[in-house]
Amino acid sequence: SIQNEVESFKSDLDKLQSRIKSSSDAVSHVCPTKEEERSEVIKKNLLELTAVTSDVERLNEEMFTLPLGDHTQMSLQNLNRMWAQTIATALEDCR
């Protein structure tokens, strides 16, 4: 049913938010003085962010087919921003 699909969407969104927030926190709080450790943390989290790319894209596509409330749509927009910003930060730090 549509209601089950919406609930599944929200559950997937919550899981992705947690994963991306965890990577975002790790990338933004990595110690700049320990170069080797910093590099490993950045790489690990960049791999995690890359791994969730297809899930983020799927939710973006499903958003157009499900009757989602404003709060859920805003949560997805925030997820997209956090995901993109964290990837950009991680890539910049890899240079």
Tab-separated table of C-alpha atoms in Angstrom:
chain	number	residue	atom	x	y	z
A	1	SER	CA	0.000	0.000	0.000
A	2	ILE	CA	0.989	3.629	-0.410
A	3	GLN	CA	1.103	4.106	3.369
A	4	ASN	CA	3.609	1.249	3.708
A	5	GLU	CA	5.744	2.759	0.947
A	6	VAL	CA	5.721	6.143	2.697
A	7	GLU	CA	6.703	4.538	6.012
A	8	SER	CA	9.476	2.591	4.285
A	9	PHE	CA	10.678	5.817	2.645
A	10	LYS	CA	10.774	7.598	6.019
A	11	SER	CA	12.638	4.694	7.607
A	12	ASP	CA	15.214	4.663	4.803
A	13	LEU	CA	15.551	8.441	5.087
A	14	ASP	CA	16.202	8.194	8.837
A	15	LYS	CA	18.854	5.508	8.319
A	16	LEU	CA	20.612	7.538	5.639
A	17	GLN	CA	20.517	10.662	7.782
A	18	SER	CA	22.287	8.768	10.567
A	19	ARG	CA	24.943	7.343	8.255
A	20	ILE	CA	25.644	10.656	6.549
A	21	LYS	CA	25.634	12.584	9.840
A	22	SER	CA	28.150	10.127	11.255
A	23	SER	CA	30.451	10.636	8.259
A	24	SER	CA	29.927	14.384	8.371
A	25	ASP	CA	30.879	14.515	12.052
A	26	ALA	CA	33.956	12.364	11.481
A	27	VAL	CA	35.143	14.461	8.536
A	28	SER	CA	34.604	17.778	10.295
A	29	HIS	CA	36.217	16.728	13.591
A	30	VAL	CA	39.274	14.898	12.290
A	31	CYS	CA	42.522	16.128	13.826
A	32	PRO	CA	44.505	18.152	11.250
A	33	THR	CA	47.856	17.570	12.974
A	34	LYS	CA	47.868	13.790	12.568
A	35	GLU	CA	48.182	13.634	8.780
A	36	GLU	CA	48.142	9.845	8.312
A	37	GLU	CA	45.236	9.291	10.699
A	38	ARG	CA	43.377	12.226	9.142
A	39	SER	CA	43.847	10.815	5.652
A	40	GLU	CA	42.513	7.403	6.700
A	41	VAL	CA	39.438	8.909	8.373
A	42	ILE	CA	38.711	11.042	5.300
A	43	LYS	CA	39.099	8.075	2.921
A	44	LYS	CA	36.939	5.789	5.072
A	45	ASN	CA	34.139	8.326	5.236
A	46	LEU	CA	34.414	9.195	1.559
A	47	LEU	CA	33.894	5.496	0.799
A	48	GLU	CA	30.867	5.445	3.129
A	49	LEU	CA	29.384	8.496	1.399
A	50	THR	CA	30.000	6.968	-2.015
A	51	ALA	CA	28.339	3.746	-0.857
A	52	VAL	CA	25.088	5.557	-0.019
A	53	THR	CA	24.937	7.489	-3.313
A	54	SER	CA	22.506	5.069	-4.950
A	55	ASP	CA	20.263	5.140	-1.855
A	56	VAL	CA	20.194	8.944	-1.887
A	57	GLU	CA	19.358	8.934	-5.605
A	58	ARG	CA	16.610	6.352	-5.076
A	59	LEU	CA	14.964	8.459	-2.367
A	60	ASN	CA	15.147	11.519	-4.609
A	61	GLU	CA	13.338	9.600	-7.344
A	62	GLU	CA	10.747	8.114	-4.976
A	63	MET	CA	9.979	11.563	-3.586
A	64	PHE	CA	8.123	12.368	-6.813
A	65	THR	CA	5.933	9.262	-6.677
A	66	LEU	CA	4.902	9.279	-3.015
A	67	PRO	CA	2.567	11.624	-1.141
A	68	LEU	CA	5.132	12.991	1.313
A	69	GLY	CA	4.529	15.781	3.776
A	70	ASP	CA	6.488	19.027	3.821
A	71	HIS	CA	8.568	17.907	6.801
A	72	THR	CA	9.712	14.735	5.015
A	73	GLN	CA	10.515	16.668	1.833
A	74	MET	CA	12.555	19.194	3.816
A	75	SER	CA	14.373	16.360	5.585
A	76	LEU	CA	15.327	14.900	2.211
A	77	GLN	CA	16.544	18.305	0.998
A	78	ASN	CA	18.649	18.653	4.146
A	79	LEU	CA	20.015	15.149	3.617
A	80	ASN	CA	21.015	16.046	0.056
A	81	ARG	CA	22.774	19.206	1.261
A	82	MET	CA	24.621	17.423	4.067
A	83	TRP	CA	25.643	14.585	1.742
A	84	ALA	CA	26.958	16.949	-0.961
A	85	GLN	CA	28.690	19.246	1.523
A	86	THR	CA	30.381	16.357	3.333
A	87	ILE	CA	31.624	14.843	0.073
A	88	ALA	CA	32.955	18.243	-1.028
A	89	THR	CA	34.725	18.737	2.309
A	90	ALA	CA	36.214	15.239	2.234
A	91	LEU	CA	37.430	15.661	-1.349
A	92	GLU	CA	38.939	19.043	-0.526
A	93	ASP	CA	40.718	17.554	2.493
A	94	CYS	CA	42.138	14.753	0.340
A	95	ARG	CA	44.090	17.253	-1.756
